[in-house]
Coordinates of C-alpha atoms in Angstrom, one line a residue:
Chain A
X27 CA 89.2 64.9 68.1
X28 CA 92.4 67.0 68.7
X29 CA 92.6 68.7 72.0
X30 CA 95.3 71.2 72.9
X31 CA 96.0 72.1 76.6
X32 CA 97.7 75.4 77.1
X33 CA 99.3 75.3 80.5
X34 CA 102.6 76.3 82.2
X35 CA 102.0 74.2 85.3
X36 CA 103.3 70.8 84.4
X37 CA 101.3 69.0 87.1
X38 CA 97.9 70.5 86.1
X39 CA 98.5 69.6 82.5
X40 CA 99.4 66.0 83.5
X41 CA 96.3 65.7 85.7
X42 CA 94.1 66.9 82.8
X43 CA 95.8 64.9 80.1
X44 CA 95.5 61.7 82.1
X45 CA 91.8 62.3 82.6
X46 CA 91.2 62.9 78.9
X47 CA 93.2 59.8 78.0
X48 CA 91.1 57.7 80.4
X49 CA 88.0 59.1 78.8
X50 CA 89.2 57.8 75.4
X51 CA 90.6 61.0 73.9
X52 CA 94.0 60.2 72.5
X53 CA 95.0 63.1 70.4
X54 CA 96.1 65.5 73.1
X55 CA 98.9 68.0 73.1
X56 CA 100.3 70.2 75.8
X57 CA 101.6 73.7 74.8
X58 CA 103.5 76.1 77.1
X59 CA 102.1 79.6 76.9
X60 CA 105.4 81.2 76.1
X61 CA 106.8 83.2 73.2
X62 CA 105.4 82.2 69.9
X63 CA 103.0 79.5 71.3
X64 CA 100.2 80.8 69.2
X65 CA 101.8 79.8 65.9
X66 CA 102.4 76.3 67.4
X67 CA 98.7 76.0 68.3
X68 CA 97.7 77.1 64.9
X69 CA 99.9 74.5 63.2
X70 CA 98.3 71.8 65.3
X71 CA 94.8 72.8 64.1
X72 CA 93.0 71.7 67.3
X73 CA 89.3 71.2 67.6
X74 CA 89.2 72.2 71.2
X75 CA 91.6 74.4 73.3
X76 CA 91.5 74.2 77.1
X77 CA 93.3 76.9 79.1
X78 CA 93.6 78.1 82.6
X79 CA 91.2 81.1 83.1
X80 CA 93.9 83.1 85.0
X81 CA 96.5 82.7 82.3
X82 CA 97.7 86.1 81.0
X83 CA 98.2 84.7 77.5
X84 CA 94.4 84.2 77.0
X85 CA 94.2 87.6 75.2
X86 CA 96.9 86.5 72.8
X87 CA 95.1 83.2 72.0
X88 CA 91.8 84.9 71.5
X89 CA 93.4 87.4 69.1
X90 CA 94.8 84.4 67.1
X91 CA 91.4 82.8 67.0
X92 CA 89.8 86.0 65.9
X93 CA 92.1 86.7 63.0
X94 CA 93.3 83.2 62.0
X95 CA 92.5 82.1 58.5
X96 CA 93.7 78.6 59.1
X97 CA 90.9 77.9 61.7
X98 CA 87.3 78.1 61.0
X99 CA 85.1 80.2 63.2
X100 CA 83.0 80.4 65.4
X101 CA 84.8 80.5 68.6
X102 CA 82.9 79.4 71.6
X103 CA 83.8 80.5 75.1
X104 CA 82.8 77.9 77.7
X105 CA 81.1 76.1 74.8
X106 CA 77.7 77.5 75.2
X107 CA 76.7 80.7 77.0
X108 CA 73.2 79.4 77.7
X109 CA 74.2 76.9 80.2
X110 CA 74.7 79.0 83.4
X111 CA 75.5 76.1 85.8
X112 CA 78.2 74.8 83.6
X113 CA 79.7 78.3 83.0
X114 CA 79.7 78.9 86.8
X115 CA 81.4 75.6 87.4
X116 CA 84.0 76.2 84.7
X117 CA 84.8 79.7 86.0
X118 CA 85.0 78.4 89.6
X119 CA 87.4 75.6 88.5
X120 CA 89.4 78.1 86.4
X121 CA 88.8 76.4 83.0
X122 CA 88.2 78.3 79.8
X123 CA 87.4 76.4 76.7
X124 CA 87.8 77.5 73.1
X125 CA 86.1 75.4 70.4
X126 CA 87.8 76.3 67.2
X127 CA 86.2 74.2 64.5
X128 CA 82.5 74.7 65.1
X129 CA 82.0 71.4 66.8
X130 CA 78.6 70.3 68.0
X131 CA 77.9 71.2 71.6
X132 CA 77.2 67.6 72.6
X133 CA 80.6 66.5 71.5
X134 CA 82.4 69.2 73.5
X135 CA 80.3 69.2 76.7
X136 CA 81.8 65.9 78.1
X137 CA 85.4 67.3 77.5
X138 CA 84.5 70.5 79.4
X139 CA 82.8 68.5 82.2
X140 CA 85.9 66.3 82.5
X141 CA 88.2 69.3 82.5
X142 CA 86.2 71.0 85.3
X143 CA 86.5 67.8 87.4
X144 CA 90.2 67.5 86.8
X145 CA 90.9 71.2 87.4
X146 CA 89.0 70.8 90.7
X147 CA 91.0 67.7 91.5
X148 CA 94.2 69.6 90.8
X149 CA 93.1 72.5 93.1
X150 CA 92.4 69.9 95.9
X151 CA 95.8 68.3 95.4
X152 CA 97.4 71.7 95.5
X153 CA 95.6 72.6 98.7
X154 CA 96.5 69.3 100.3
X155 CA 100.1 69.8 99.4
X156 CA 100.1 73.2 100.9
X157 CA 98.5 71.8 104.1
X158 CA 101.1 69.0 104.4
X159 CA 103.8 71.6 104.0
X160 CA 102.3 73.8 106.7
X161 CA 101.8 70.8 109.0
X162 CA 105.5 69.8 108.6
X163 CA 106.7 73.4 109.3
X164 CA 104.3 73.6 112.3
X165 CA 105.7 70.4 113.8
X166 CA 109.3 71.6 113.4
X167 CA 108.4 74.9 115.2
X168 CA 106.7 73.0 118.1
X169 CA 109.7 70.6 118.4
X170 CA 112.1 73.6 118.6
X171 CA 109.9 75.3 121.3
X172 CA 109.7 72.0 123.3
X173 CA 113.5 71.7 123.2
X174 CA 113.8 75.3 124.5
X175 CA 111.4 74.5 127.4
X176 CA 113.1 71.2 128.2
X177 CA 116.5 72.9 128.5
X178 CA 115.4 76.1 130.2
X179 CA 112.9 74.6 132.7
X180 CA 114.3 71.1 133.0
X181 CA 111.0 69.5 131.8
X182 CA 110.4 66.1 130.2
X183 CA 109.1 66.2 126.6
X184 CA 105.5 65.4 127.5
X185 CA 105.5 68.1 130.2
X186 CA 107.0 70.6 127.8
X187 CA 104.3 69.8 125.2
X188 CA 101.7 70.0 128.0
X189 CA 102.9 73.4 129.0
X190 CA 102.7 74.7 125.4
X191 CA 99.2 73.2 125.0
X192 CA 97.9 74.7 128.3
X193 CA 99.3 78.1 127.5
X194 CA 97.7 78.0 124.0
X195 CA 94.3 77.0 125.5
X196 CA 94.4 79.7 128.2
X197 CA 95.3 82.4 125.6
X198 CA 92.9 81.1 123.0
X199 CA 95.7 80.7 120.4
X200 CA 97.1 77.8 118.3
X201 CA 100.0 75.8 119.8
X202 CA 102.2 76.7 116.9
X203 CA 101.6 80.4 117.6
X204 CA 102.7 80.0 121.2
X205 CA 105.7 78.0 120.1
X206 CA 106.6 80.6 117.6
X207 CA 106.4 83.4 120.2
X208 CA 108.5 81.4 122.5
X209 CA 111.2 80.8 119.9
X210 CA 111.3 84.5 119.1
X211 CA 111.4 85.5 122.7
X212 CA 114.2 83.0 123.4
X213 CA 116.3 84.3 120.5
X214 CA 115.8 87.9 121.7
X215 CA 116.9 87.1 125.3
X216 CA 119.5 84.7 124.1
X217 CA 118.6 82.3 126.9
X218 CA 118.6 78.5 126.7
X219 CA 119.8 77.9 123.2
Chain B
X20 CA 76.9 97.7 103.4
X21 CA 76.2 96.5 99.9
X22 CA 79.0 94.3 98.5
X23 CA 80.1 95.1 95.0
X24 CA 82.9 93.1 93.3
X25 CA 84.9 94.8 90.6
X26 CA 87.4 93.1 88.3
X27 CA 90.5 95.2 87.4
X28 CA 93.8 94.9 85.6
X29 CA 97.0 96.1 87.3
X30 CA 97.3 99.5 85.7
X31 CA 97.8 103.1 87.0
X32 CA 94.3 103.9 85.7
X33 CA 92.7 101.6 88.2
X34 CA 93.6 104.4 90.7
X35 CA 90.0 105.7 91.2
X36 CA 88.8 102.2 92.2
X37 CA 91.8 101.7 94.5
X38 CA 91.3 105.1 96.1
X39 CA 87.5 104.5 96.5
X40 CA 88.3 101.4 98.5
X41 CA 91.4 102.4 100.4
X42 CA 90.4 105.9 101.3
X43 CA 86.9 105.0 102.5
X44 CA 84.9 106.7 99.8
X45 CA 83.0 103.5 98.9
X46 CA 82.4 102.6 102.6
X47 CA 81.0 106.1 103.3
X48 CA 78.4 105.4 100.5
X49 CA 77.5 102.1 102.1
X50 CA 79.3 100.1 99.4
X51 CA 81.7 97.3 100.4
X52 CA 84.0 97.4 97.3
X53 CA 85.9 94.2 96.6
X54 CA 88.6 94.6 93.9
X55 CA 89.4 91.4 92.0
X56 CA 92.7 91.5 90.1
X57 CA 92.9 89.7 86.8
X58 CA 95.8 89.3 84.4
X59 CA 94.1 89.4 81.0
X60 CA 91.3 91.4 79.5
X61 CA 89.6 88.2 78.5
X62 CA 89.3 87.2 82.2
X63 CA 88.0 90.6 83.2
X64 CA 85.4 90.4 80.4
X65 CA 84.3 86.8 81.3
X66 CA 84.0 87.6 85.0
X67 CA 81.7 90.5 84.1
X68 CA 79.7 88.8 81.4
X69 CA 79.2 85.6 83.4
X70 CA 78.2 87.4 86.6
X71 CA 81.2 86.6 88.8
X72 CA 81.6 90.3 89.4
X73 CA 79.1 93.2 89.3
X74 CA 81.4 95.6 87.5
X75 CA 84.7 95.9 85.8
X76 CA 87.5 98.3 85.0
X77 CA 87.6 97.8 81.2
X78 CA 88.8 99.2 77.9
X79 CA 86.1 101.4 76.4
X80 CA 86.2 99.7 73.0
X81 CA 86.1 96.3 74.6
X82 CA 82.8 97.3 76.3
X83 CA 81.4 98.1 72.9
X84 CA 82.8 94.9 71.4
X85 CA 81.1 92.8 74.0
X86 CA 77.8 94.6 73.5
X87 CA 78.1 94.1 69.7
X88 CA 79.2 90.4 70.1
X89 CA 82.5 90.8 68.3
X90 CA 84.6 87.6 68.8
X91 CA 82.5 86.4 71.7
X92 CA 79.0 85.9 72.9
X93 CA 77.2 89.2 72.9
X94 CA 76.2 90.7 76.2
X95 CA 74.7 94.2 76.6
X96 CA 77.2 96.3 78.6
X97 CA 76.5 99.7 80.2
X98 CA 79.3 102.1 81.0
X99 CA 78.0 105.0 83.1
X100 CA 81.4 106.3 84.2
X101 CA 84.8 107.0 82.7
X102 CA 87.6 106.0 85.1
X103 CA 90.2 108.2 83.4
X104 CA 91.0 110.2 80.3
X105 CA 94.4 109.6 78.5
X106 CA 97.1 107.6 80.1
X107 CA 98.8 105.4 77.5
X108 CA 102.1 105.7 75.7
X109 CA 103.8 104.1 72.6
X110 CA 107.3 102.9 73.5
X111 CA 109.7 101.6 70.9
X112 CA 113.1 99.9 71.3
X113 CA 116.1 102.2 71.3
X114 CA 117.2 100.7 68.0
X115 CA 114.0 101.7 66.3
X116 CA 113.8 105.0 68.1
X117 CA 117.2 105.9 66.7
X118 CA 115.6 106.4 63.3
X119 CA 113.4 109.2 64.6
X120 CA 114.1 112.7 65.9
X121 CA 117.0 112.4 68.4
X122 CA 115.2 114.6 70.9
X123 CA 112.4 112.5 72.7
X124 CA 110.6 115.6 73.8
X125 CA 110.4 116.8 70.2
X126 CA 109.0 113.4 69.2
X127 CA 106.0 113.6 71.5
X128 CA 105.5 117.3 70.9
X129 CA 105.0 116.8 67.2
X130 CA 103.1 113.6 66.5
X131 CA 102.6 114.6 62.8
X132 CA 106.3 114.7 62.2
X133 CA 106.9 111.6 64.3
X134 CA 104.2 109.7 62.4
X135 CA 106.0 110.5 59.1
X136 CA 109.4 109.6 60.6
X137 CA 107.9 106.3 61.8
X138 CA 106.6 105.5 58.4
X139 CA 110.1 106.1 56.9
X140 CA 111.7 104.1 59.7
X141 CA 109.6 101.0 58.9
X142 CA 111.1 101.0 55.4
X143 CA 114.6 101.2 56.7
X144 CA 114.1 98.6 59.5
X145 CA 115.6 95.2 59.0
X146 CA 112.1 93.6 59.2
X147 CA 108.5 94.4 59.8
X148 CA 108.3 95.9 63.3
X149 CA 106.4 93.9 65.9
X150 CA 104.3 96.2 68.1
X151 CA 102.5 94.9 71.2
X152 CA 99.0 96.0 71.8
X153 CA 97.0 95.0 74.9
X154 CA 93.8 94.0 73.1
X155 CA 92.4 94.1 69.6
X156 CA 89.6 96.3 71.1
X157 CA 91.7 98.6 73.2
X158 CA 91.6 102.4 73.1
X159 CA 95.4 102.5 72.5
X160 CA 95.2 100.1 69.6
X161 CA 92.6 102.3 67.9
X162 CA 94.8 105.4 68.6
X163 CA 97.8 103.7 67.2
X164 CA 96.0 102.6 64.1
X165 CA 94.6 106.2 63.7
X166 CA 98.1 107.6 64.1
X167 CA 99.8 105.2 61.7
X168 CA 96.9 105.5 59.2
X169 CA 97.5 109.2 59.0
X170 CA 101.1 108.6 57.7
X171 CA 99.9 106.1 55.1
X172 CA 100.9 103.1 57.2
X173 CA 98.5 100.2 57.0
X174 CA 98.5 98.7 60.5
X175 CA 97.3 95.4 59.2
X176 CA 100.0 95.2 56.5
X177 CA 103.0 97.3 57.3
X178 CA 103.5 96.3 60.9
X179 CA 102.8 93.2 63.0
X180 CA 100.4 93.9 65.8
X181 CA 100.7 91.3 68.6
X182 CA 98.3 91.1 71.5
X183 CA 99.8 90.7 75.0
X184 CA 98.6 91.7 78.4
X185 CA 100.2 95.0 79.6
X186 CA 102.1 93.2 82.4
X187 CA 104.0 91.0 80.0
X188 CA 105.1 93.8 77.6
X189 CA 108.4 94.6 79.3
X190 CA 109.4 90.9 79.5
X191 CA 108.6 90.5 75.8
X192 CA 110.7 93.5 74.9
X193 CA 113.6 92.0 76.9
X194 CA 113.2 88.8 75.0
X195 CA 113.3 90.7 71.7
X196 CA 109.9 89.4 70.8
X197 CA 108.6 93.0 70.4
X198 CA 110.1 96.1 68.8
X199 CA 107.7 98.3 70.8
X200 CA 104.3 98.4 72.5
X201 CA 101.5 100.7 73.3
X202 CA 100.0 100.2 76.8
X203 CA 98.7 102.0 79.8
X204 CA 101.0 103.2 82.5
X205 CA 103.1 102.2 84.4
X206 CA 104.3 99.7 81.8
X207 CA 105.9 102.2 79.4
X208 CA 107.7 103.9 82.3
X209 CA 109.0 100.6 83.5
X210 CA 110.3 99.7 80.0
X211 CA 112.0 103.1 79.9
X212 CA 113.5 102.6 83.4
X213 CA 114.9 99.3 82.3
X214 CA 116.4 100.8 79.2
X215 CA 114.3 98.5 77.0
X216 CA 112.4 101.2 75.2
X217 CA 111.9 105.0 74.6
X218 CA 108.5 106.7 74.7
X219 CA 108.0 108.1 71.3
X220 CA 104.3 109.1 71.4
X221 CA 101.7 109.7 74.1
X222 CA 98.0 108.9 73.5
X223 CA 97.3 112.3 75.0
X224 CA 99.1 114.0 72.1
X225 CA 97.3 111.8 69.5
X226 CA 93.9 112.7 70.8
X227 CA 94.1 115.4 73.5
X228 CA 91.3 114.1 75.6
X229 CA 91.1 110.5 74.6
X230 CA 88.7 108.0 76.1
X231 CA 90.4 105.3 78.0
X232 CA 89.0 103.0 80.7
X233 CA 85.4 102.9 81.8
X234 CA 83.5 101.3 84.6
X235 CA 81.2 98.7 83.0
X236 CA 78.2 96.7 84.3
X237 CA 76.0 94.2 82.6
X238 CA 73.0 96.3 81.5
X239 CA 70.4 94.1 83.2
X240 CA 72.3 94.3 86.6
X241 CA 72.6 98.1 86.2
X242 CA 68.9 98.3 85.6
X243 CA 68.0 96.1 88.5
X244 CA 70.3 97.9 91.1
X245 CA 69.9 101.6 90.6
X246 CA 70.5 102.6 94.2
X247 CA 73.8 100.6 94.5
X248 CA 75.0 102.0 91.1
X249 CA 74.3 105.5 92.2
X250 CA 76.1 105.1 95.5
X251 CA 79.1 103.5 93.8
X252 CA 79.2 106.3 91.2
X253 CA 79.1 109.0 93.9
X254 CA 82.0 107.2 95.7
X255 CA 84.0 106.9 92.5
X256 CA 83.5 110.6 91.7
X257 CA 84.7 111.6 95.1
X258 CA 87.6 109.2 94.9
X259 CA 88.5 110.7 91.4
X260 CA 88.5 114.1 93.0
X261 CA 90.9 112.9 95.6
X262 CA 93.2 111.3 93.0
X263 CA 93.4 114.5 91.0
X264 CA 94.6 116.6 94.0
X265 CA 98.3 117.1 93.5
X266 CA 99.0 116.8 97.3
X267 CA 97.6 113.2 97.3
X268 CA 99.6 111.8 94.4
X269 CA 102.5 110.4 96.4
X270 CA 100.1 108.6 98.7
X271 CA 98.2 107.3 95.7
X272 CA 101.4 106.0 94.1
X273 CA 102.2 104.1 97.3
X274 CA 98.7 102.7 97.5
X275 CA 98.9 101.5 93.9
X276 CA 102.3 100.0 94.4
X277 CA 100.9 97.5 96.9
X278 CA 101.3 93.8 96.1
X279 CA 97.5 93.3 95.7
X280 CA 97.3 96.1 93.1
X281 CA 100.2 96.9 90.7
X282 CA 103.0 95.3 92.7
X283 CA 105.5 97.6 91.1
X284 CA 107.7 100.4 92.7
X285 CA 105.8 103.6 93.6
X286 CA 108.5 105.8 91.9
X287 CA 107.7 104.2 88.5
X288 CA 103.9 104.8 89.1
X289 CA 104.3 108.4 90.2
X290 CA 105.5 110.1 86.9
X291 CA 102.1 109.5 85.1
X292 CA 100.3 110.8 88.2
X293 CA 102.3 114.0 88.5
X294 CA 102.6 114.5 84.7
X295 CA 106.3 114.4 84.5
X296 CA 107.2 111.4 82.3
X297 CA 110.7 110.2 81.7
X298 CA 110.8 109.4 77.9
X299 CA 114.3 107.9 77.7
X300 CA 116.5 106.2 80.3
X301 CA 118.9 108.8 81.9
X302 CA 117.0 111.8 80.6
X303 CA 115.2 114.3 82.9
X304 CA 111.4 114.2 83.0
X305 CA 109.3 115.9 80.3
X306 CA 106.4 118.1 81.3
X307 CA 103.3 116.2 80.4
X308 CA 100.5 117.7 82.6
X309 CA 97.6 116.0 80.9
X310 CA 99.1 112.5 80.6
X311 CA 96.4 111.0 82.8
X312 CA 93.3 112.7 84.2
X313 CA 90.8 111.4 86.7
X314 CA 88.4 114.2 87.7
X315 CA 88.9 117.7 86.3
X316 CA 86.9 118.8 83.2
X317 CA 84.2 116.2 84.1
X318 CA 86.4 113.3 83.3
X319 CA 83.9 110.8 84.7
X320 CA 81.2 111.9 82.2
X321 CA 80.7 109.3 79.5
X322 CA 80.2 111.3 76.3
X323 CA 78.1 109.3 73.9
X324 CA 79.9 110.9 71.0
X325 CA 83.1 109.1 72.2
X326 CA 81.3 105.8 72.1
X327 CA 80.4 106.7 68.5
X328 CA 84.0 107.7 67.7
X329 CA 85.0 104.2 68.8
X330 CA 82.3 102.7 66.7
X331 CA 83.5 104.7 63.7
X332 CA 87.0 103.2 64.2
X333 CA 85.7 99.7 64.5
X334 CA 84.0 100.1 61.1
X335 CA 87.1 101.8 59.6
X336 CA 89.3 98.8 60.4
X337 CA 86.7 96.2 59.3
X338 CA 85.9 94.9 62.8
X339 CA 82.2 95.6 62.6
X340 CA 79.6 96.0 59.8
X341 CA 78.1 99.5 59.7
X342 CA 74.4 99.4 60.4
X343 CA 71.8 101.7 62.2
X344 CA 71.3 98.9 64.8
X345 CA 75.0 98.7 65.6
X346 CA 75.3 102.4 65.7
X347 CA 72.5 102.7 68.3
X348 CA 73.8 99.8 70.3
X349 CA 77.3 101.3 70.4
X350 CA 76.1 104.8 71.4
X351 CA 73.9 103.2 74.2
X352 CA 76.9 101.6 75.9
X353 CA 77.9 105.0 77.3
X354 CA 75.1 105.8 79.8
X355 CA 75.4 109.5 80.4
X356 CA 71.8 109.3 81.7
X357 CA 72.9 107.2 84.6
X358 CA 75.8 109.5 85.4
X359 CA 73.4 112.4 85.5
X360 CA 71.0 110.5 87.7
X361 CA 73.7 109.5 90.2
X362 CA 75.6 112.7 90.4
X363 CA 73.0 115.3 89.4
X364 CA 72.6 116.5 93.0
X365 CA 76.2 116.1 94.1
X366 CA 77.5 119.5 93.0
X367 CA 79.7 117.9 90.3
X368 CA 79.5 120.2 87.2
X369 CA 77.2 118.5 84.7
X370 CA 77.6 119.0 80.9
X371 CA 74.3 120.2 79.4
X372 CA 74.6 117.8 76.3
X373 CA 75.7 114.2 76.0
X374 CA 77.2 114.5 72.5
X375 CA 79.8 116.9 71.3
X376 CA 81.7 117.4 68.1
X377 CA 85.0 115.6 69.1
X378 CA 88.2 117.3 68.2
X379 CA 86.8 120.8 67.8
X380 CA 88.2 122.5 70.9
X381 CA 91.7 123.9 70.3
X382 CA 91.8 125.8 73.6
X383 CA 90.0 125.5 76.9
X384 CA 86.4 126.5 76.7
X385 CA 83.8 127.2 79.4
X386 CA 80.6 125.5 78.6
X387 CA 77.0 125.9 79.9
X388 CA 76.2 123.7 82.8
X389 CA 73.3 123.4 85.1
X390 CA 75.3 124.4 88.2
X391 CA 78.8 125.8 88.9
X392 CA 81.1 126.1 86.0
X393 CA 82.8 123.7 83.7
X394 CA 85.8 124.3 81.5
X395 CA 86.6 121.7 78.9
X396 CA 90.2 121.3 77.8
X397 CA 91.3 121.1 74.2
X398 CA 90.2 117.8 72.6
X399 CA 91.9 118.0 69.3
X400 CA 92.9 115.0 67.3
X401 CA 96.6 115.5 66.2
X402 CA 95.7 115.7 62.5
X403 CA 93.1 118.4 63.1
X404 CA 90.1 116.3 61.9
X405 CA 86.8 116.7 63.7
X406 CA 84.3 114.0 64.4
X407 CA 80.6 114.9 64.1
X408 CA 78.7 112.1 65.9
X409 CA 75.6 112.9 63.8
X410 CA 77.3 111.9 60.6
X411 CA 79.6 108.9 61.1
X412 CA 79.4 108.0 57.4
X413 CA 80.9 111.2 56.0
X414 CA 83.6 111.1 58.7
X415 CA 84.6 107.7 57.5
X416 CA 84.4 108.7 53.8
X417 CA 87.1 111.3 54.5
X418 CA 89.5 108.6 55.6
X419 CA 88.8 106.5 52.6
X420 CA 89.5 109.5 50.3
X421 CA 92.8 110.4 51.9
X422 CA 94.1 106.9 52.6
X423 CA 96.4 105.4 50.0
X424 CA 95.3 101.9 50.9
X425 CA 91.6 102.5 50.4

């Protein structure tokens, strides 16, 4: 069964492709939704097309599926409109599926299930990556604020951190916010650093 | 507060929804309006059909197509409110436009002559022109087909129609993947400002009061939530009044320019709102007072005859099989009864009928209404043809008789 993934985020396509390979599908192609991608998809004659729900090129693809003579209809969105739970999960994960060769539902359902899991896994990875990035940036801010306090008030590192933490607790704010305010204030006054 | 989520596409004609939220009209009606931006019409449609949102800013023909199950699973859609009238433009590359009348104002003023010039230009062009349309079932694609068909151009044979979301049109022009496109504002103004295209026709001059975007619900949700629907419609009607006030247009342009809505400069959104469109880079603006309407002349009222006109065009281009069932389903998408129920006591002038002969008004006409007064503007089709909603078949027969392609 030939599966085409239309995706411009390389990482998501890889995550999905790996999952499909593990599940035993081996005829998988990734196409970038750029320029004349529709003609490319058409030449590949896929059985199933998977695409990110938010991709602006979905209209272009649907138009191709509607008018194409090379591909047999019918087109199924989310495979079967009667399965509400599955559609909900697919939409939440951001998957839209197009079945282009009138395959039987039971052959497509596992692909869609797998796609939903992999799209979700990708979303989690993305969230974790963002979190890690934020954590790193936060730590740099706090380090900088500590350095300012250590220089200006002649404090040890643990005491400088303690002061930031106490201030944050008293004001009901996050330590990084207090550190940020301190850096801003310090740069305005020009003191310390 | 009743939460209502509405999916929309970044277009100037989402203005009424944006104003309803940002200027507090929805809140005053007890509706917490959440606007969910999408990038393709397919996504707007899916979010509506599969219940992720309660309503959507959608192309009127697409609302019919979903109901009739064209190219996707059928789902009955109800459109009780028109979000705007007019508002799209056909822009072609400067190279193609050079084969037309050199004066851009003359081109839009005389769509009959421009249609013939366009047909000639196709023959002289180095290849079949590629024209971007936003969706197969879009108001603009139907208007473009109507306009080309008049000049003997078969839109399925003599030009290449390529579907792209409006926000990608300018990029595709720059990449020379398109020779022109027809889309809602502000995308044609942006293409003109970047020197990629010239506006050669306005939807408003092809059909003077053409149907454009509607607010659509799933029929079963609409039936199950009459109170919420009525409050939302009252909020939108007030917001539409605010949008049509000339003094509010600059503020509206700034609201729409925000990152969460159109994310484009306010000065490129403003021309369609004030009715002074720049047709070619470097030229002064042309007076186009009716280029986009939100409230005056009962803009919100969904004329069932316009749903039937759309249906007639879907048949004409072979997108749907004519049948009494389809005709009834198509007409029922436009719910003028709900509009009357929601706004009957609000003082908004209410048309006495729900059908009219489209294209028969050549000048403004005061019509009978239950209260106040209502003047309808000219609603001519550029070729002077009138559409009688009671006789779709003979209307279609006329096109077959006059069309060289049968």
